CSV table of C-alpha atoms and ligand atoms in Angstrom, one decimal:
chain,number,residue,atom,x,y,z
A,691,MET,CA,105.6,119.6,66.6
A,692,SER,CA,105.1,121.1,70.3
A,693,SER,CA,107.2,123.2,72.0
A,694,LEU,CA,109.7,122.1,74.5
A,695,GLU,CA,109.0,124.1,78.0
A,696,GLY,CA,111.2,127.3,78.3
A,697,GLN,CA,114.5,127.9,76.5
A,698,ALA,CA,117.3,125.8,77.8
A,699,SER,CA,120.2,126.5,76.4
A,700,ILE,CA,122.3,123.5,74.6
A,701,LEU,CA,125.7,123.3,73.4
A,702,ILE,CA,126.7,121.1,70.3
A,703,ILE,CA,130.2,120.2,69.7
A,704,ASP,CA,130.8,118.6,66.5
A,705,ASP,CA,133.9,119.5,64.2
A,706,ASP,CA,131.3,118.8,61.2
A,707,SER,CA,130.5,122.6,60.6
A,708,SER,CA,127.5,121.4,58.0
A,709,LEU,CA,125.8,119.5,60.8
A,710,LEU,CA,126.3,122.3,63.1
A,711,GLU,CA,124.1,124.6,60.9
A,712,SER,CA,121.7,122.4,60.7
A,713,TYR,CA,121.1,121.5,64.2
A,714,THR,CA,121.3,125.4,64.8
A,715,VAL,CA,118.1,125.3,62.3
A,716,LEU,CA,116.0,122.4,63.3
A,717,LEU,CA,116.5,123.3,67.3
A,718,GLU,CA,116.8,127.2,67.4
A,719,ASP,CA,113.2,127.8,67.8
A,720,GLU,CA,113.7,125.9,71.0
A,721,PHE,CA,116.3,126.2,72.6
A,722,GLN,CA,119.2,128.8,73.1
A,723,VAL,CA,122.0,127.2,70.4
A,724,TYR,CA,125.6,127.5,71.0
A,725,THR,CA,128.0,125.4,68.6
A,726,ALA,CA,131.9,124.5,69.2
A,727,ALA,CA,133.7,122.9,66.4
A,728,THR,CA,136.3,121.7,68.9
A,729,GLY,CA,136.4,120.2,72.4
A,730,GLU,CA,138.3,123.4,73.8
A,731,ALA,CA,136.1,125.9,72.4
A,732,GLY,CA,133.2,123.9,73.7
A,733,LEU,CA,134.8,123.8,77.5
A,734,GLU,CA,135.3,127.6,76.9
A,735,LEU,CA,132.1,128.2,76.0
A,736,LEU,CA,130.3,125.7,79.0
A,737,ARG,CA,132.3,127.8,81.4
A,738,GLN,CA,131.2,131.2,80.3
A,739,GLU,CA,127.3,130.2,79.4
A,740,ALA,CA,124.5,128.8,81.7
A,741,ILE,CA,124.4,125.6,79.3
A,742,SER,CA,122.4,122.4,80.6
A,743,ILE,CA,122.2,120.1,77.9
A,744,VAL,CA,125.5,119.3,75.4
A,745,LEU,CA,125.5,116.9,72.5
A,746,LEU,CA,129.0,116.0,72.4
A,747,ASP,CA,130.4,114.2,69.1
A,748,ILE,CA,133.0,111.0,70.2
A,749,ARG,CA,135.2,112.0,67.5
A,750,LEU,CA,136.5,115.3,67.6
A,751,PRO,CA,139.9,117.0,66.8
A,752,GLY,CA,142.2,117.6,69.6
A,753,ILE,CA,140.8,116.8,72.5
A,754,GLY,CA,138.5,113.6,72.5
A,755,GLY,CA,134.9,113.7,73.1
A,756,MET,CA,135.6,110.9,76.2
A,757,ASP,CA,137.9,113.5,77.3
A,758,VAL,CA,135.7,116.5,77.4
A,759,LEU,CA,132.7,114.7,78.5
A,760,ARG,CA,135.0,114.2,81.8
A,761,GLN,CA,135.6,118.0,82.0
A,762,ILE,CA,132.6,118.5,81.7
A,763,LYS,CA,131.0,116.7,84.5
A,764,ALA,CA,134.5,117.8,86.5
A,765,ILE,CA,133.0,121.8,85.3
A,766,ASP,CA,129.4,121.3,86.2
A,767,GLU,CA,128.3,117.5,87.0
A,768,ASN,CA,124.4,118.8,86.6
A,769,VAL,CA,125.1,119.2,83.0
A,770,ASP,CA,123.4,116.3,81.0
A,771,VAL,CA,125.9,115.0,77.8
A,772,ILE,CA,124.3,113.6,75.0
A,773,MET,CA,127.3,111.5,73.1
A,774,ILE,CA,127.0,111.4,69.4
A,775,THR,CA,128.4,108.1,67.8
A,776,ALA,CA,128.6,106.1,64.5
A,777,VAL,CA,127.4,103.1,64.9
A,778,LYS,CA,131.0,101.4,65.2
A,779,ASN,CA,131.4,103.2,68.4
A,780,VAL,CA,128.4,102.1,70.0
A,781,ARG,CA,130.5,100.4,72.9
A,782,VAL,CA,132.7,104.0,73.6
A,783,ALA,CA,129.6,105.5,73.5
A,784,VAL,CA,128.6,102.7,76.4
A,785,ASP,CA,131.7,103.7,78.3
A,786,ALA,CA,130.4,107.4,77.9
A,787,ILE,CA,127.7,106.5,79.9
A,788,LYS,CA,129.1,104.5,83.0
A,789,LEU,CA,131.3,108.3,82.8
A,790,GLY,CA,128.3,110.3,83.3
A,791,ALA,CA,126.8,110.4,80.2
A,792,TYR,CA,122.9,110.5,80.0
A,793,ASP,CA,122.4,108.8,77.0
A,794,TYR,CA,123.8,108.4,73.2
A,795,ILE,CA,122.6,108.8,69.8
A,796,VAL,CA,124.1,107.3,66.8
A,797,LYS,CA,124.5,108.7,63.3
A,798,PRO,CA,122.6,109.3,61.5
A,799,PHE,CA,119.5,110.1,63.4
A,800,GLU,CA,116.4,111.7,62.8
A,801,ILE,CA,115.4,115.2,64.3
A,802,ASP,CA,112.2,113.6,65.4
A,803,GLU,CA,114.6,111.0,67.5
A,804,MET,CA,116.5,114.2,68.6
A,805,LEU,CA,114.2,115.8,69.9
A,806,SER,CA,112.1,113.3,71.5
A,807,LEU,CA,115.3,112.6,73.4
A,808,LEU,CA,115.7,116.0,74.3
A,809,ARG,CA,112.1,116.1,75.5
A,810,ARG,CA,112.6,113.2,77.7
A,811,MET,CA,115.9,115.2,78.9
A,812,LEU,CA,114.5,118.1,80.1
A,813,GLU,CA,111.7,116.0,81.9
A,814,HIS,CA,114.6,114.5,83.9
A,815,GLN,CA,116.0,117.6,84.3
A,816,ARG,CA,112.7,118.9,86.2
A,817,LEU,CA,112.1,115.9,87.7
A,818,LEU,CA,115.4,116.6,89.8
A,819,ARG,CA,114.2,119.7,90.2
A,820,GLU,CA,110.9,118.6,91.9
A,821,VAL,CA,112.8,116.1,93.7
A,822,LEU,CA,115.1,118.9,95.0
A,823,TYR,CA,112.2,121.0,96.0
A,824,LEU,CA,110.3,118.1,97.8
A,825,ARG,CA,113.6,116.8,100.2
A,826,SER,CA,113.7,120.7,100.8
A,827,GLU,CA,110.0,120.8,102.1
A,828,VAL,CA,110.4,117.6,104.1
A,829,GLY,CA,113.5,118.9,105.5
A,830,ARG,CA,111.0,121.8,107.5
A,831,HIS,CA,108.8,119.2,109.0
A,832,LEU,CA,110.6,117.1,111.1
A,833,GLU,CA,107.8,117.0,113.8
A,834,MET,CA,108.7,115.7,116.9
A,835,GLY,CA,112.4,114.4,117.8
A,836,ASP,CA,114.1,112.8,115.2
A,837,ILE,CA,110.9,111.0,114.6
A,838,VAL,CA,109.7,111.5,110.5
A,839,GLY,CA,106.0,110.9,109.5
A,840,ARG,CA,102.9,113.0,108.9
A,841,SER,CA,99.8,110.8,108.3
A,842,PRO,CA,97.3,111.2,110.8
A,843,LYS,CA,98.0,108.2,112.6
A,844,MET,CA,102.1,109.5,113.5
A,845,ARG,CA,100.1,112.8,114.6
A,846,GLN,CA,98.0,111.0,117.1
A,847,ILE,CA,101.1,109.7,118.5
A,848,TYR,CA,103.0,113.0,118.6
A,849,GLU,CA,99.5,114.4,120.2
A,850,LEU,CA,99.9,111.7,122.7
A,851,MET,CA,103.6,111.9,123.4
A,852,SER,CA,103.6,115.3,124.5
A,853,ARG,CA,100.5,114.9,126.5
A,854,VAL,CA,102.6,112.3,128.6
A,855,ALA,CA,106.0,113.5,127.9
A,856,ASP,CA,106.3,116.2,131.1
A,857,THR,CA,103.8,113.8,133.4
A,858,ASN,CA,106.1,110.9,135.4
A,859,ALA,CA,103.3,108.3,133.8
A,860,THR,CA,104.6,105.1,132.9
A,861,VAL,CA,104.0,104.2,129.0
A,862,LEU,CA,104.0,101.0,127.5
A,863,ILE,CA,104.8,101.1,123.8
A,864,SER,CA,103.6,98.4,121.5
A,865,GLY,CA,104.1,97.6,117.9
A,866,GLU,CA,105.9,95.3,115.5
A,867,SER,CA,109.9,94.8,115.0
A,868,GLY,CA,110.9,98.1,113.4
A,869,VAL,CA,108.3,100.6,113.8
A,870,GLY,CA,110.4,103.0,115.6
A,871,LYS,CA,109.3,101.8,119.5
A,872,GLU,CA,112.8,103.1,120.8
A,873,LEU,CA,112.8,106.4,119.0
A,874,VAL,CA,109.5,107.1,120.2
A,875,ALA,CA,110.5,106.4,124.0
A,876,ARG,CA,113.4,108.7,123.1
A,877,ALA,CA,111.6,111.4,121.9
A,878,ILE,CA,109.4,111.2,124.9
A,879,HIS,CA,112.4,111.8,127.1
A,880,GLN,CA,113.8,114.3,125.0
A,881,GLN,CA,110.5,116.3,125.6
A,882,SER,CA,110.1,115.5,129.1
A,883,GLN,CA,112.0,117.7,132.2
A,884,ARG,CA,114.4,115.1,132.6
A,885,ARG,CA,115.8,115.4,129.5
A,886,ALA,CA,118.9,116.5,130.5
A,887,ASN,CA,119.4,113.3,132.4
A,888,PRO,CA,120.2,110.1,131.7
A,889,PHE,CA,118.4,107.8,129.5
A,890,VAL,CA,119.0,104.2,129.9
A,891,ALA,CA,117.9,101.5,127.7
A,892,VAL,CA,118.1,97.7,128.3
A,893,ASN,CA,117.1,95.2,126.1
A,894,CYS,CA,115.6,92.4,128.2
A,895,ALA,CA,116.1,89.8,125.3
A,896,ALA,CA,119.4,90.7,124.5
A,897,VAL,CA,121.2,89.9,128.1
A,898,SER,CA,121.4,86.4,128.9
A,899,GLU,CA,118.7,85.1,131.3
A,900,HIS,CA,121.2,84.8,134.5
A,901,LEU,CA,122.7,88.3,134.0
A,902,VAL,CA,119.6,90.4,133.5
A,903,GLU,CA,118.7,90.6,137.4
A,904,SER,CA,122.1,92.1,137.8
A,905,GLU,CA,122.3,94.0,134.7
A,906,LEU,CA,118.9,95.7,136.0
A,907,PHE,CA,119.5,96.0,139.6
A,908,GLY,CA,123.7,95.9,139.9
A,909,HIS,CA,125.7,93.2,142.0
A,910,GLU,CA,127.7,93.6,144.9
A,911,ARG,CA,131.0,92.2,144.6
A,912,GLY,CA,131.4,88.6,145.2
A,913,ALA,CA,127.9,88.1,144.7
A,914,PHE,CA,128.4,85.2,142.3
A,915,THR,CA,131.4,83.8,140.7
A,916,GLY,CA,132.6,86.1,138.4
A,917,ALA,CA,131.2,89.2,140.1
A,918,VAL,CA,134.7,90.2,140.8
A,919,GLU,CA,133.5,94.0,141.6
A,920,MET,CA,130.6,95.7,142.4
A,921,ARG,CA,128.8,96.7,139.5
A,922,ARG,CA,126.0,99.3,139.5
A,923,GLY,CA,122.7,98.2,137.7
A,924,LYS,CA,120.4,100.2,134.8
A,925,PHE,CA,117.9,101.3,137.5
A,926,GLU,CA,120.8,103.1,139.5
A,927,LEU,CA,122.4,104.7,136.1
A,928,ALA,CA,118.8,105.8,135.4
A,929,HIS,CA,118.3,107.7,138.6
A,930,THR,CA,116.6,110.7,138.0
A,931,GLY,CA,116.2,110.2,134.0
A,932,THR,CA,114.4,107.4,131.9
A,933,LEU,CA,114.8,103.7,132.3
A,934,PHE,CA,113.7,102.3,128.7
A,935,LEU,CA,112.9,98.6,129.3
A,936,ASP,CA,112.8,97.3,125.8
A,937,GLU,CA,111.2,93.7,124.8
A,938,ILE,CA,110.0,93.4,128.4
A,939,GLY,CA,107.9,90.4,127.4
A,940,SER,CA,111.2,88.4,127.0
A,941,LEU,CA,112.0,89.0,131.1
A,942,ARG,CA,111.6,85.7,133.7
A,943,LEU,CA,108.8,85.2,135.3
A,944,ASP,CA,110.4,85.6,138.8
A,945,LEU,CA,112.0,88.6,137.7
A,946,GLN,CA,108.7,90.4,136.7
A,947,ALA,CA,108.0,89.6,140.4
A,948,LYS,CA,110.8,91.4,141.3
A,949,LEU,CA,110.3,94.1,138.5
A,950,LEU,CA,107.1,94.8,140.1
A,951,ARG,CA,107.9,95.4,143.8
A,952,VAL,CA,110.7,97.9,142.5
A,953,LEU,CA,107.9,100.0,140.6
A,954,GLN,CA,105.6,100.1,143.3
A,955,GLU,CA,108.2,100.7,146.1
A,956,ARG,CA,110.6,102.7,144.0
A,957,GLU,CA,113.5,100.6,146.3
A,958,PHE,CA,115.8,97.5,145.5
A,959,GLN,CA,118.8,95.8,146.9
A,960,ARG,CA,122.1,95.1,144.3
A,961,VAL,CA,122.0,91.1,143.7
A,962,GLY,CA,124.0,89.8,146.9
A,963,GLY,CA,123.3,93.0,148.8
A,964,THR,CA,121.6,94.1,151.9
A,965,LYS,CA,121.3,97.8,151.7
A,966,THR,CA,118.1,99.3,150.2
A,967,LEU,CA,118.5,101.9,147.3
A,968,ARG,CA,116.1,104.5,146.4
A,969,VAL,CA,115.9,105.6,142.9
A,970,ASP,CA,113.4,108.1,140.7
A,971,VAL,CA,113.4,106.7,137.2
A,972,ARG,CA,110.7,107.0,134.9
A,973,ILE,CA,110.0,103.8,133.0
A,974,ILE,CA,108.7,103.5,129.5
A,975,ALA,CA,108.3,99.9,128.3
A,976,ALA,CA,108.1,98.7,125.0
A,977,SER,CA,107.5,94.8,123.5
A,978,ASN,CA,106.5,93.7,119.8
A,979,GLN,CA,105.0,90.6,121.5
A,980,ASP,CA,101.2,91.1,122.7
A,981,LEU,CA,101.5,91.1,125.9
A,982,ARG,CA,97.9,91.0,126.9
A,983,GLN,CA,97.8,88.0,125.4
A,984,MET,CA,100.9,86.4,127.1
A,985,VAL,CA,98.6,87.6,130.2
A,986,SER,CA,95.9,84.9,129.1
A,987,GLU,CA,98.4,82.1,128.7
A,988,HIS,CA,100.1,83.4,131.8
A,989,THR,CA,103.6,83.7,130.4
A,990,PHE,CA,103.4,87.6,131.8
A,991,ARG,CA,102.4,88.6,135.3
A,992,ASP,CA,99.0,90.7,135.4
A,993,ASP,CA,99.6,93.0,138.1
A,994,LEU,CA,103.0,94.0,136.3
A,995,PHE,CA,101.0,94.9,132.7
A,996,TYR,CA,98.5,96.9,134.9
A,997,ARG,CA,101.4,98.7,136.5
A,998,LEU,CA,103.3,99.5,132.9
A,999,ASN,CA,100.3,100.1,130.9
A,1000,VAL,CA,99.0,103.4,132.5
A,1001,VAL,CA,99.2,105.1,129.2
A,1002,PRO,CA,99.5,102.5,126.3
A,1003,LEU,CA,101.1,103.7,122.9
A,1004,HIS,CA,100.7,101.6,119.8
A,1005,VAL,CA,103.2,102.3,116.6
A,1006,PRO,CA,101.5,101.2,113.6
A,1007,PRO,CA,103.4,99.0,110.8
A,1008,LEU,CA,104.6,101.2,108.3
A,1009,ARG,CA,101.9,99.4,106.0
A,1010,ASP,CA,99.3,101.1,107.3
A,1011,ARG,CA,100.9,104.3,107.2
A,1012,ARG,CA,102.1,104.5,103.5
A,1013,ASP,CA,101.9,108.3,103.2
A,1014,ASP,CA,104.8,108.2,105.5
A,1015,ILE,CA,107.0,106.2,103.0
A,1016,PRO,CA,108.0,109.4,100.4
A,1017,LEU,CA,109.2,111.4,103.9
A,1018,LEU,CA,111.0,108.6,105.1
A,1019,VAL,CA,112.8,107.8,102.0
A,1020,ASN,CA,114.0,111.4,101.7
A,1021,HIS,CA,115.2,111.6,105.4
A,1022,PHE,CA,117.2,108.4,105.4
A,1023,LEU,CA,118.6,109.4,101.4
A,1024,THR,CA,120.0,112.6,103.0
A,1025,LYS,CA,121.4,110.5,106.0
A,1026,TYR,CA,123.4,108.0,103.9
A,1027,ASN,CA,124.5,110.4,101.3
A,1028,LYS,CA,126.3,112.2,104.3
A,1029,ALA,CA,127.4,108.8,105.4
A,1030,PHE,CA,129.3,107.6,102.3
A,1031,GLY,CA,129.7,110.9,100.5
A,1032,ARG,CA,127.0,110.0,98.1
A,1033,ASP,CA,124.7,112.9,95.9
A,1034,VAL,CA,121.5,110.6,95.3
A,1035,GLN,CA,119.0,113.4,94.6
A,1036,GLY,CA,116.2,111.2,94.9
A,1037,PHE,CA,113.6,108.7,92.9
A,1038,THR,CA,111.5,108.7,89.9
A,1039,PRO,CA,107.9,108.7,90.8
A,1040,ALA,CA,108.0,105.2,89.2
A,1041,ALA,CA,110.4,104.5,91.7
A,1042,ILE,CA,108.5,105.8,94.8
A,1043,ALA,CA,105.6,104.0,93.7
A,1044,VAL,CA,107.5,100.3,93.8
A,1045,LEU,CA,108.7,101.3,97.5
A,1046,SER,CA,105.0,102.9,98.2
A,1047,HIS,CA,103.4,99.8,97.6
A,1048,TYR,CA,106.0,96.8,99.1
A,1049,PRO,CA,104.2,95.6,102.4
A,1050,TRP,CA,107.4,96.5,104.7
A,1051,PRO,CA,107.3,93.3,107.0
A,1052,GLY,CA,110.6,94.5,108.7
A,1053,ASN,CA,109.0,98.5,108.8
A,1054,VAL,CA,110.5,101.4,108.9
A,1055,ARG,CA,114.1,99.0,109.9
A,1056,GLU,CA,113.7,97.6,106.5
A,1057,LEU,CA,113.0,100.6,104.5
A,1058,GLU,CA,116.5,102.6,106.2
A,1059,ASN,CA,118.4,99.2,105.0
A,1060,VAL,CA,116.9,99.8,101.6
A,1061,ILE,CA,117.9,103.0,101.4
A,1062,GLU,CA,121.4,102.6,102.6
A,1063,ARG,CA,122.1,99.8,100.3
A,1064,LEU,CA,121.0,101.6,97.6
A,1065,VAL,CA,122.7,104.6,98.0
A,1066,ALA,CA,125.8,102.9,98.7
A,1067,ILE,CA,125.8,100.6,95.7
A,1068,ASN,CA,124.3,103.5,93.0
A,1069,ARG,CA,126.7,106.6,91.6
A,1070,ARG,CA,123.5,108.0,90.0
A,1071,ARG,CA,121.4,111.2,90.7
A,1072,LEU,CA,118.2,110.0,90.4
A,1073,LEU,CA,117.2,106.3,90.9
A,1074,ASP,CA,114.7,104.4,89.0
A,1075,VAL,CA,112.0,101.5,88.9
A,1076,ASP,CA,115.4,99.3,87.7
A,1077,ASP,CA,117.5,100.0,90.4
A,1078,MET,CA,115.3,99.0,92.9
A,1079,PRO,CA,116.1,95.7,94.8
A,1080,LEU,CA,114.6,92.5,94.0
A,1081,ASP,CA,112.6,91.7,96.3
A,1082,LEU,CA,110.6,94.8,96.1
A,1083,MET,CA,110.0,94.2,92.7
A,1084,SER,CA,109.0,90.7,93.0
A,1085,ALA,CA,106.3,91.7,95.3
A,1086,LYS,CA,104.8,93.5,92.8
A,1087,ARG,CA,105.0,91.6,89.7
A,1088,ASP,CA,104.3,87.9,89.4
A,1089,THR,CA,107.7,85.9,90.4
A,1090,ALA,CA,106.8,82.8,88.6
A,1091,GLU,CA,109.0,83.4,85.9
A,1092,THR,CA,112.2,85.4,87.9
A,1093,PRO,CA,114.8,83.1,87.8
A,1094,PHE,CA,116.4,81.7,90.9
A,1095,LEU,CA,119.4,83.6,92.1
A,1096,HIS,CA,122.2,82.0,93.9
A,1097,GLY,CA,124.9,83.5,95.4
A,1098,THR,CA,125.2,86.6,93.3
A,1099,ASP,CA,125.7,90.1,94.7
A,1100,LEU,CA,123.2,92.4,94.1
A,1101,ARG,CA,124.6,94.3,90.9
A,1102,GLN,CA,124.7,90.6,89.2
A,1103,ALA,CA,121.3,89.9,90.4
A,1104,LYS,CA,119.9,93.3,88.7
A,1105,ALA,CA,122.0,92.4,85.3
A,1106,GLU,CA,120.7,89.0,85.8
A,1107,PHE,CA,117.0,90.1,86.0
A,1108,GLU,CA,117.1,93.1,83.8
A,1109,ARG,CA,118.7,90.4,81.2
A,1110,HIS,CA,116.0,87.9,81.7
A,1111,PHE,CA,113.1,90.6,81.5
A,1112,ILE,CA,114.7,92.5,78.1
A,1113,LEU,CA,114.8,89.1,76.5
A,1114,LYS,CA,111.6,88.1,77.2
A,1115,MET,CA,109.8,91.2,76.2
A,1116,LEU,CA,112.2,91.2,72.6
A,1117,GLU,CA,110.9,87.4,72.2
A,1118,GLN,CA,107.1,88.4,73.0
A,1119,HIS,CA,107.7,91.4,70.4
A,1120,SER,CA,109.5,89.2,67.5
A,1121,TRP,CA,112.7,91.2,68.4
A,1122,ASN,CA,111.2,94.4,67.2
A,1123,GLN,CA,113.0,97.2,69.2
A,1124,THR,CA,111.5,100.1,68.2
A,1125,GLU,CA,108.6,98.8,70.4
A,1126,VAL,CA,110.6,97.1,73.1
A,1127,ALA,CA,112.4,99.9,73.9
A,1128,LYS,CA,109.0,101.9,74.1
A,1129,ARG,CA,107.6,99.5,76.1
A,1130,LEU,CA,110.5,99.8,78.6
A,1131,GLY,CA,110.6,103.5,78.4
A,1132,ILE,CA,113.7,103.6,77.3
A,1133,HIS,CA,116.0,105.0,74.1
A,1134,ARG,CA,116.2,102.4,71.4
A,1135,ASN,CA,120.1,102.7,71.6
A,1136,THR,CA,120.3,102.4,75.5
A,1137,LEU,CA,118.4,99.3,74.9
A,1138,LEU,CA,120.9,98.2,71.9
A,1139,GLY,CA,123.7,99.0,74.4
A,1140,LYS,CA,121.8,97.0,77.1
A,1141,MET,CA,121.5,93.7,74.6
A,1142,ASP,CA,125.5,94.5,74.0
A,1143,ILE,CA,126.5,94.8,77.5
A,1144,LEU,CA,124.2,92.0,78.5
A,1145,GLN,CA,125.1,89.6,75.5
A,1146,ILE,CA,121.4,89.3,74.7
A,1147,ARG,CA,120.9,88.0,71.1
A,1148,PRO,CA,118.1,86.0,69.1
A,1149,ALA,CA,118.0,82.3,68.5
A,1150,ALA,CA,119.6,81.2,64.8
A,1151,GLY,CA,116.9,82.4,62.2
A,1152,SER,CA,115.4,85.5,63.8
A,1153,LYS,CA,116.6,89.0,63.2
A,1154,SER,CA,119.6,90.2,64.7
A,1155,PRO,CA,119.4,92.8,67.2
A,1156,LEU,CA,122.7,94.3,66.3
A,1157,SER,CA,122.0,94.3,62.2
A,1158,LYS,CA,123.4,96.9,60.1
A,1159,GLU,CA,121.1,99.3,60.8
A,1160,PRO,CA,120.2,99.8,64.2
A,1161,LEU,CA,118.1,103.0,64.0
A,1162,GLU,CA,115.7,101.3,60.9
A,1163,ASN,CA,112.2,102.5,61.7
A,1164,ASP,CA,110.7,99.1,61.9
B,431,ATP,N1,109.3,107.6,112.3
B,431,ATP,C1,110.9,107.2,111.9
B,431,ATP,N2,111.0,108.1,111.5
B,431,ATP,C2,112.5,107.9,111.5
B,431,ATP,N3,113.6,107.2,111.4
B,431,ATP,C3,112.8,105.7,112.4
B,431,ATP,C4,111.3,106.4,112.3
B,431,ATP,N4,110.8,104.7,112.8
B,431,ATP,C5,111.8,103.9,113.1
B,431,ATP,N5,113.2,104.8,112.6
B,431,ATP,C6,114.6,104.1,112.4
B,431,ATP,O1,114.1,102.8,112.1
B,431,ATP,C7,114.8,101.7,112.9
B,431,ATP,C8,114.1,101.2,113.8
B,431,ATP,O2,113.7,101.9,114.9
B,431,ATP,P1,113.8,101.6,116.6
B,431,ATP,O3,114.8,100.8,116.6
B,431,ATP,O4,112.7,102.5,117.1
B,431,ATP,O5,112.3,100.1,116.3
B,431,ATP,P2,111.9,99.3,117.4
B,431,ATP,O6,110.2,99.4,116.9
B,431,ATP,O7,112.3,99.8,118.7
B,431,ATP,O8,112.1,97.8,117.2
B,431,ATP,P3,112.2,96.5,117.3
B,431,ATP,O9,111.1,95.9,118.0
B,431,ATP,O10,112.6,95.5,116.3
B,431,ATP,O11,113.2,97.0,118.4
B,431,ATP,C9,115.9,102.9,113.8
B,431,ATP,O12,117.6,103.3,113.0
B,431,ATP,C10,115.2,103.9,113.7
B,431,ATP,O13,116.4,105.4,113.7
B,432,MG,MG1,113.7,98.2,119.5
């Protein structure tokens, strides 16, 4: 038997003293073993010793196993607990998992089975430590402002940004929606000598067409119906700072002409006004439309394009810089753990692989939304492939057989997907649970619990998944 890594310490709480003795004999070569015959004694030991795994009988004299579990988790939630249960209490064991138990094992079990469960658990603990290490590393390397990413493409962008930041050159940022154009604009401002002065953003697409002009240049009182007060425009508000003209491609042609004049002369009048105002602003513009093509189609003025395109800066889509995905995932994990008071510590390598292979049509914004949702709905510390949203999974798998889901929330949709997937596997393998559990990468007992919860039963005539001997060696 290959040895388990390190000398993890394990506490066994069971009132059957002959069982405690045999566990000890079987495990003491590879573990530091502690035993207790009651929950009270076990909790006492847990407070004194550095224990990382507890094997806990559900039926105990005095405080019952479920209460002991709650107290263990209250003392140290990093302790992993395996519940030991009789067949008739499998349902209780499933509840225990909801309370934070790692897994359960049904009596009587074979020692190999127990050892393989313990090995997986140690692997899980090792992964958690690795994820924590990775996250502390990531935290040290935020490269520029709040922008996360160390891919060669992002490094090029940082370099260009730091070269132009201190000039007053106009920058035109291009890139698909959600790639981080506004973040880049803010970071350039932060790096510049204007950093203590205002950064003012105008989204040219969000303001209604007839208000854009007044939004940019302000208006005098009575300039038009509804203009009851004088109002300063964004150009004035950005004086001495940076004006960020977002979605510049959606600016009306006549306003493009006016903007061009203002950029050339650095002076303008408020709508309905006669006074000429001079401002000192640095312009950064952004567009997710292809402005060059708009120029060739005469929907964007070529003279304005050249005036803006002094320093072009293209932010590539996320699918072209996939090495940044794990860093971004960790960044948003930290952000939303804090926001929701959660403690999701990371993703398994398999889950990271799913996140890394998805094409991310909505770029970083979409990734951020996915992580936000995952942190909001999960209470587990380590998220795995089966926690991933369906749309990410279906990008990887053939969706032909995925049932179509209407009007269900994510939790229901996941359960439905899981049920369908497990059922299909069981059918493919003639309901051989050992085989299916192996293929799904979960313990056979976990499979049984899931079949129970998801109400998966074979059609009449096949072998029952909940036969009297759930631990038979089939
Ligand atoms: N490299 C990055 N590091 C950290 N957060 C990022 C990064 N890129 C984008 N984000 C985040 O993703 C979201 C979208 O970014 P941003 O608004 O800058 O995109 P955009 O390119 O301006 O999109 P749109 O064209 O739709 O306006 C923001 O919440 C932003 O903070
Ligand atoms: Mg934007």
